[in-house]
mmCIF file of C-alpha atoms in Angstrom:
data_model
loop_
_atom_site.group_PDB
_atom_site.id
_atom_site.type_symbol
_atom_site.label_atom_id
_atom_site.label_comp_id
_atom_site.label_asym_id
_atom_site.label_seq_id
_atom_site.Cartn_x
_atom_site.Cartn_y
_atom_site.Cartn_z
ATOM 1 C CA PRO Q 47 -15.024 8.445 -21.066
ATOM 2 C CA SER Q 48 -15.897 4.807 -20.447
ATOM 3 C CA THR Q 49 -16.729 3.538 -16.991
ATOM 4 C CA VAL Q 50 -14.592 0.798 -15.500
ATOM 5 C CA VAL Q 51 -16.154 -1.627 -13.135
ATOM 6 C CA THR Q 52 -14.250 -4.155 -11.057
ATOM 7 C CA PHE Q 53 -15.779 -7.588 -10.357
ATOM 8 C CA PHE Q 54 -14.405 -10.192 -7.984
ATOM 9 C CA TYR Q 55 -15.128 -13.761 -9.007
ATOM 10 C CA ARG Q 56 -15.258 -15.595 -5.697
ATOM 11 C CA ASN Q 57 -17.549 -18.513 -5.053
ATOM 12 C CA PRO Q 58 -15.436 -18.940 -3.189
ATOM 13 C CA GLY Q 59 -12.092 -17.897 -4.798
ATOM 14 C CA ALA Q 60 -8.946 -19.582 -3.963
ATOM 15 C CA ASP Q 61 -7.505 -16.429 -2.319
ATOM 16 C CA MET Q 62 -10.317 -16.941 0.424
ATOM 17 C CA LEU Q 63 -9.170 -20.512 1.338
ATOM 18 C CA LEU Q 64 -5.575 -19.765 2.571
ATOM 19 C CA GLU Q 65 -5.236 -21.109 6.148
ATOM 20 C CA PRO Q 66 -2.514 -20.281 8.783
ATOM 21 C CA ASP Q 67 -1.258 -23.882 8.412
ATOM 22 C CA ASP Q 68 -0.553 -23.096 4.686
ATOM 23 C CA LEU Q 69 1.932 -20.366 5.679
ATOM 24 C CA ASP Q 70 5.848 -20.819 4.884
ATOM 25 C CA ALA Q 71 7.480 -19.086 7.816
ATOM 26 C CA GLU Q 72 10.952 -19.443 6.318
ATOM 27 C CA LEU Q 73 9.843 -17.899 3.030
ATOM 28 C CA ILE Q 74 8.202 -14.917 5.094
ATOM 29 C CA ALA Q 75 11.353 -14.507 7.164
ATOM 30 C CA GLY Q 76 13.544 -14.119 4.138
ATOM 31 C CA ALA Q 77 11.540 -11.333 2.577
ATOM 32 C CA SER Q 78 12.482 -7.664 2.305
ATOM 33 C CA PHE Q 79 8.986 -6.627 2.954
ATOM 34 C CA PHE Q 80 5.708 -8.497 3.744
ATOM 35 C CA HIS Q 81 2.862 -6.781 1.954
ATOM 36 C CA PHE Q 82 -0.866 -7.442 2.006
ATOM 37 C CA GLY Q 83 -4.152 -5.714 1.377
ATOM 38 C CA SER Q 84 -7.598 -5.690 2.915
ATOM 39 C CA VAL Q 85 -9.137 -7.956 0.318
ATOM 40 C CA SER Q 86 -7.521 -10.967 1.971
ATOM 41 C CA LEU Q 87 -9.081 -9.898 5.122
ATOM 42 C CA THR Q 88 -12.702 -10.088 4.041
ATOM 43 C CA GLU Q 89 -13.439 -13.924 4.855
ATOM 44 C CA GLU Q 90 -11.949 -16.614 6.951
ATOM 45 C CA PRO Q 91 -9.707 -18.585 6.917
ATOM 46 C CA ALA Q 92 -7.861 -16.086 4.656
ATOM 47 C CA ARG Q 93 -8.227 -13.298 7.276
ATOM 48 C CA SER Q 94 -6.538 -15.302 10.036
ATOM 49 C CA ALA Q 95 -3.867 -16.548 7.707
ATOM 50 C CA THR Q 96 -3.002 -13.127 6.500
ATOM 51 C CA LEU Q 97 -2.725 -11.526 10.033
ATOM 52 C CA GLU Q 98 -0.852 -14.452 11.220
ATOM 53 C CA ALA Q 99 1.560 -14.031 8.206
ATOM 54 C CA ALA Q 100 2.115 -10.435 9.280
ATOM 55 C CA ARG Q 101 2.935 -11.545 12.800
ATOM 56 C CA LEU Q 102 5.423 -13.970 11.550
ATOM 57 C CA ALA Q 103 7.033 -11.223 9.486
ATOM 58 C CA ARG Q 104 7.175 -8.872 12.592
ATOM 59 C CA LYS Q 105 8.803 -11.740 14.626
ATOM 60 C CA ALA Q 106 11.394 -12.417 12.014
ATOM 61 C CA GLY Q 107 12.238 -8.718 11.785
ATOM 62 C CA VAL Q 108 10.672 -8.212 8.359
ATOM 63 C CA PRO Q 109 8.934 -4.761 7.701
ATOM 64 C CA VAL Q 110 5.207 -5.213 7.084
ATOM 65 C CA SER Q 111 3.253 -3.109 4.372
ATOM 66 C CA PHE Q 112 -0.319 -2.789 4.328
ATOM 67 C CA ASP Q 113 -2.462 -1.279 1.402
ATOM 68 C CA VAL Q 114 -5.940 -0.702 2.733
ATOM 69 C CA ASN Q 115 -7.421 -0.998 -0.820
ATOM 70 C CA TYR Q 116 -11.018 -1.143 0.606
ATOM 71 C CA ARG Q 117 -13.582 -2.596 -1.703
ATOM 72 C CA GLY Q 118 -17.226 -1.833 -0.586
ATOM 73 C CA SER Q 119 -18.497 -4.564 -2.947
ATOM 74 C CA LEU Q 120 -16.823 -7.100 -0.807
ATOM 75 C CA TRP Q 121 -17.779 -6.166 2.719
ATOM 76 C CA PRO Q 122 -19.551 -3.008 4.356
ATOM 77 C CA ALA Q 123 -17.431 -0.557 6.181
ATOM 78 C CA ASP Q 124 -18.683 -1.455 9.691
ATOM 79 C CA ARG Q 125 -17.333 -5.006 9.173
ATOM 80 C CA ALA Q 126 -14.283 -4.052 7.521
ATOM 81 C CA LEU Q 127 -13.045 -1.440 10.107
ATOM 82 C CA PRO Q 128 -12.158 -3.929 12.920
ATOM 83 C CA ALA Q 129 -10.179 -6.146 10.695
ATOM 84 C CA ILE Q 130 -8.268 -3.107 9.087
ATOM 85 C CA ARG Q 131 -7.484 -1.643 12.452
ATOM 86 C CA ALA Q 132 -6.181 -4.915 13.446
ATOM 87 C CA ALA Q 133 -3.945 -4.935 10.347
ATOM 88 C CA LEU Q 134 -2.855 -1.567 11.184
ATOM 89 C CA SER Q 135 -1.331 -2.490 14.469
ATOM 90 C CA LEU Q 136 0.791 -5.108 12.662
ATOM 91 C CA ALA Q 137 2.021 -2.629 9.805
ATOM 92 C CA ASP Q 138 5.016 -0.571 9.463
ATOM 93 C CA VAL Q 139 3.960 1.004 6.113
ATOM 94 C CA VAL Q 140 0.339 1.924 5.322
ATOM 95 C CA LYS Q 141 -0.954 3.071 2.038
ATOM 96 C CA VAL Q 142 -4.513 4.731 1.863
ATOM 97 C CA ASN Q 143 -6.494 6.929 -0.474
ATOM 98 C CA GLU Q 144 -8.437 9.900 0.718
ATOM 99 C CA ALA Q 145 -11.604 8.027 1.305
ATOM 100 C CA GLU Q 146 -9.992 5.245 3.191
ATOM 101 C CA LEU Q 147 -8.172 7.633 5.327
ATOM 102 C CA GLU Q 148 -11.465 9.386 6.114
ATOM 103 C CA MET Q 149 -12.951 5.911 6.877
ATOM 104 C CA ILE Q 150 -10.271 5.166 9.230
ATOM 105 C CA ALA Q 151 -9.532 8.471 11.036
ATOM 106 C CA GLY Q 152 -12.575 10.622 10.276
ATOM 107 C CA LYS Q 153 -12.860 13.897 8.453
ATOM 108 C CA GLY Q 154 -9.885 16.421 9.006
ATOM 109 C CA GLU Q 155 -6.685 17.714 7.747
ATOM 110 C CA THR Q 156 -4.698 15.055 6.020
ATOM 111 C CA SER Q 157 -1.673 15.481 8.365
ATOM 112 C CA SER Q 158 -3.899 15.092 11.500
ATOM 113 C CA CYS Q 159 -5.519 12.059 9.911
ATOM 114 C CA CYS Q 160 -2.139 10.430 9.208
ATOM 115 C CA ARG Q 161 -1.132 11.054 12.788
ATOM 116 C CA ALA Q 162 -4.193 8.974 13.900
ATOM 117 C CA VAL Q 163 -3.099 6.141 11.619
ATOM 118 C CA LEU Q 164 0.503 6.266 12.912
ATOM 119 C CA GLU Q 165 -0.895 6.158 16.479
ATOM 120 C CA ALA Q 166 -2.195 2.708 15.648
ATOM 121 C CA GLY Q 167 1.363 1.423 15.081
ATOM 122 C CA PRO Q 168 2.674 2.189 11.628
ATOM 123 C CA ARG Q 169 5.782 4.097 11.079
ATOM 124 C CA LEU Q 170 4.965 5.572 7.756
ATOM 125 C CA CYS Q 171 1.531 6.519 6.249
ATOM 126 C CA VAL Q 172 1.183 7.566 2.600
ATOM 127 C CA VAL Q 173 -1.966 8.880 1.211
ATOM 128 C CA THR Q 174 -2.575 8.796 -2.485
ATOM 129 C CA LEU Q 175 -4.461 12.010 -3.822
ATOM 130 C CA GLY Q 176 -5.165 11.176 -7.413
ATOM 131 C CA GLN Q 177 -3.975 13.783 -9.826
ATOM 132 C CA ASP Q 178 -2.881 15.927 -6.850
ATOM 133 C CA GLY Q 179 -0.050 13.421 -6.111
ATOM 134 C CA SER Q 180 0.296 12.113 -2.671
ATOM 135 C CA ALA Q 181 1.188 12.967 0.952
ATOM 136 C CA TRP Q 182 3.239 11.092 3.625
ATOM 137 C CA ALA Q 183 3.829 11.187 7.260
ATOM 138 C CA THR Q 184 6.156 9.507 9.736
ATOM 139 C CA ARG Q 185 6.270 9.939 13.498
ATOM 140 C CA THR Q 186 8.775 12.719 13.080
ATOM 141 C CA ALA Q 187 8.027 14.449 9.851
ATOM 142 C CA SER Q 188 5.552 14.867 7.022
ATOM 143 C CA GLY Q 189 5.311 16.237 3.477
ATOM 144 C CA ALA Q 190 3.393 16.269 0.128
ATOM 145 C CA VAL Q 191 4.569 15.498 -3.332
ATOM 146 C CA PRO Q 192 2.530 16.780 -6.453
ATOM 147 C CA GLY Q 193 1.437 14.463 -9.039
ATOM 148 C CA PHE Q 194 2.232 14.248 -12.869
ATOM 149 C CA ALA Q 195 -0.188 15.410 -15.531
ATOM 150 C CA VAL Q 196 -0.955 12.605 -17.958
ATOM 151 C CA GLU Q 197 -3.643 11.668 -20.361
ATOM 152 C CA ALA Q 198 -5.578 9.091 -18.231
ATOM 153 C CA VAL Q 199 -7.084 6.072 -19.908
ATOM 154 C CA ASP Q 200 -7.783 3.793 -17.055
ATOM 155 C CA ALA Q 201 -7.180 4.305 -13.315
ATOM 156 C CA THR Q 202 -7.482 0.602 -12.555
ATOM 157 C CA GLY Q 203 -4.073 -0.698 -11.002
ATOM 158 C CA CYS Q 204 -2.723 2.800 -10.298
ATOM 159 C CA GLY Q 205 -2.742 2.250 -6.529
ATOM 160 C CA ASP Q 206 -0.964 -1.262 -6.981
ATOM 161 C CA ALA Q 207 1.713 0.461 -9.195
ATOM 162 C CA PHE Q 208 2.128 3.094 -6.589
ATOM 163 C CA ALA Q 209 2.519 0.745 -3.662
ATOM 164 C CA ALA Q 210 4.952 -1.519 -5.583
ATOM 165 C CA ALA Q 211 6.984 1.377 -6.666
ATOM 166 C CA LEU Q 212 7.190 2.802 -3.087
ATOM 167 C CA LEU Q 213 8.364 -0.479 -1.612
ATOM 168 C CA CYS Q 214 10.912 -0.918 -4.296
ATOM 169 C CA ARG Q 215 12.344 2.515 -3.409
ATOM 170 C CA LEU Q 216 12.212 1.792 0.286
ATOM 171 C CA VAL Q 217 14.198 -1.390 -0.198
ATOM 172 C CA ALA Q 218 16.677 0.394 -2.368
ATOM 173 C CA ALA Q 219 17.128 3.058 0.279
ATOM 174 C CA GLY Q 220 17.810 0.628 2.862
ATOM 175 C CA ALA Q 221 14.441 1.152 4.713
ATOM 176 C CA CYS Q 222 14.158 -2.789 5.070
ATOM 177 C CA ALA Q 223 16.812 -2.917 7.887
ATOM 178 C CA ARG Q 224 15.583 -5.418 10.459
ATOM 179 C CA ARG Q 225 12.932 -4.072 12.926
ATOM 180 C CA GLY Q 226 14.405 -3.604 16.369
ATOM 181 C CA LYS Q 227 17.900 -2.827 15.070
ATOM 182 C CA THR Q 228 16.935 0.499 13.657
ATOM 183 C CA GLU Q 229 13.934 2.825 13.409
ATOM 184 C CA TRP Q 230 13.961 2.516 9.618
ATOM 185 C CA ALA Q 231 11.250 4.991 8.714
ATOM 186 C CA GLY Q 232 12.599 7.516 11.137
ATOM 187 C CA SER Q 233 16.126 6.893 9.748
ATOM 188 C CA LEU Q 234 15.150 8.153 6.286
ATOM 189 C CA ASP Q 235 15.383 11.773 5.839
ATOM 190 C CA THR Q 236 12.670 13.976 4.368
ATOM 191 C CA GLY Q 237 14.481 14.199 1.013
ATOM 192 C CA SER Q 238 14.712 10.478 0.650
ATOM 193 C CA LEU Q 239 10.975 9.748 1.482
ATOM 194 C CA ALA Q 240 9.903 12.613 -0.966
ATOM 195 C CA ASP Q 241 12.143 10.961 -3.651
ATOM 196 C CA SER Q 242 10.502 7.572 -2.938
ATOM 197 C CA VAL Q 243 6.903 8.968 -3.059
ATOM 198 C CA ARG Q 244 7.837 10.930 -6.306
ATOM 199 C CA TYR Q 245 8.984 7.661 -7.940
ATOM 200 C CA ALA Q 246 5.576 5.993 -6.847
ATOM 201 C CA ASN Q 247 3.644 8.881 -8.062
ATOM 202 C CA ALA Q 248 5.412 8.406 -11.499
ATOM 203 C CA ALA Q 249 4.527 4.680 -11.630
ATOM 204 C CA GLY Q 250 0.946 5.226 -10.804
ATOM 205 C CA ALA Q 251 0.671 8.119 -13.509
ATOM 206 C CA LEU Q 252 2.246 5.759 -16.153
ATOM 207 C CA THR Q 253 -0.170 2.970 -15.174
ATOM 208 C CA ALA Q 254 -3.091 5.444 -15.779
ATOM 209 C CA THR Q 255 -2.096 5.913 -19.422
ATOM 210 C CA ARG Q 256 -2.823 2.374 -20.314
ATOM 211 C CA LYS Q 257 -5.808 -0.137 -19.980
ATOM 212 C CA GLY Q 258 -5.900 -2.974 -17.707
ATOM 213 C CA VAL Q 259 -4.095 -3.828 -14.502
ATOM 214 C CA ILE Q 260 -1.130 -6.230 -14.931
ATOM 215 C CA PRO Q 261 -0.417 -5.201 -18.492
ATOM 216 C CA SER Q 262 -0.418 -1.522 -17.557
ATOM 217 C CA LEU Q 263 2.147 -1.789 -14.817
ATOM 218 C CA PRO Q 264 5.367 -0.041 -15.914
ATOM 219 C CA ARG Q 265 8.933 -1.422 -15.722
ATOM 220 C CA GLY Q 266 11.546 0.320 -13.539
ATOM 221 C CA ARG Q 267 13.332 1.699 -16.584
ATOM 222 C CA GLU Q 268 9.986 3.205 -17.920
ATOM 223 C CA VAL Q 269 9.459 4.963 -14.536
ATOM 224 C CA ASP Q 270 13.219 6.231 -14.632
ATOM 225 C CA SER Q 271 12.790 7.391 -18.080
ATOM 226 C CA PHE Q 272 9.528 9.174 -17.436
ATOM 227 C CA LEU Q 273 11.211 10.974 -14.342
ATOM 228 C CA GLN Q 274 14.105 11.959 -16.363
ATOM 229 C CA ASP Q 275 12.041 13.578 -19.008
ATOM 230 C CA LYS Q 276 9.968 15.375 -16.341
ATOM 231 C CA THR Q 277 13.212 16.713 -14.818
ATOM 232 C CA GLY Q 278 14.360 18.055 -18.180
ATOM 233 C CA ASP Q 279 11.010 19.962 -18.613
#
């Protein structure tokens, strides 16, 4: 199998130059979710702009989603961890992989490590486990959802597809109710969360069957068809 290497072209990149004054508070306030990852936390002024945008979202009652998406080629873990922890305190939903969970919470059972993440502020922690699917935890419940067996071609972008699909389902399930009016993550029952995570697993699995990042992302109808086929197996 071929080896995929990801390069970031930044000298600097436009993503590094976003400043707090560039933010559109009205646009953020009208969102169903505000989503960001740690890549935009690696350098100033983008770090300050990203965290301020998350604060604006919280102030407006918009749920905040954080994909840790750690890239060691951009910054070492000892420098990344303080920024990641600051982001955790502003997030409602956190998505991590196994290595990122260990980096944040140390070695241990997935459920106990998720609890450590939730203690930092989030209401929902979801951990991707590769071919084994994913696990999730809220402050009141937890569970695991098996993955789907596919012929993997390129894993690049699977995490992005997973996060996007999960947020789509959370919005569809009404999980984007304004903060302060309802504990939205706690209001979703275990079955609803499991279904949302299964949908996200399917999106990630489909992405793995194609090369590239953006071109490999599936449409909603593709995910629906994939799940329908799996239900019939």
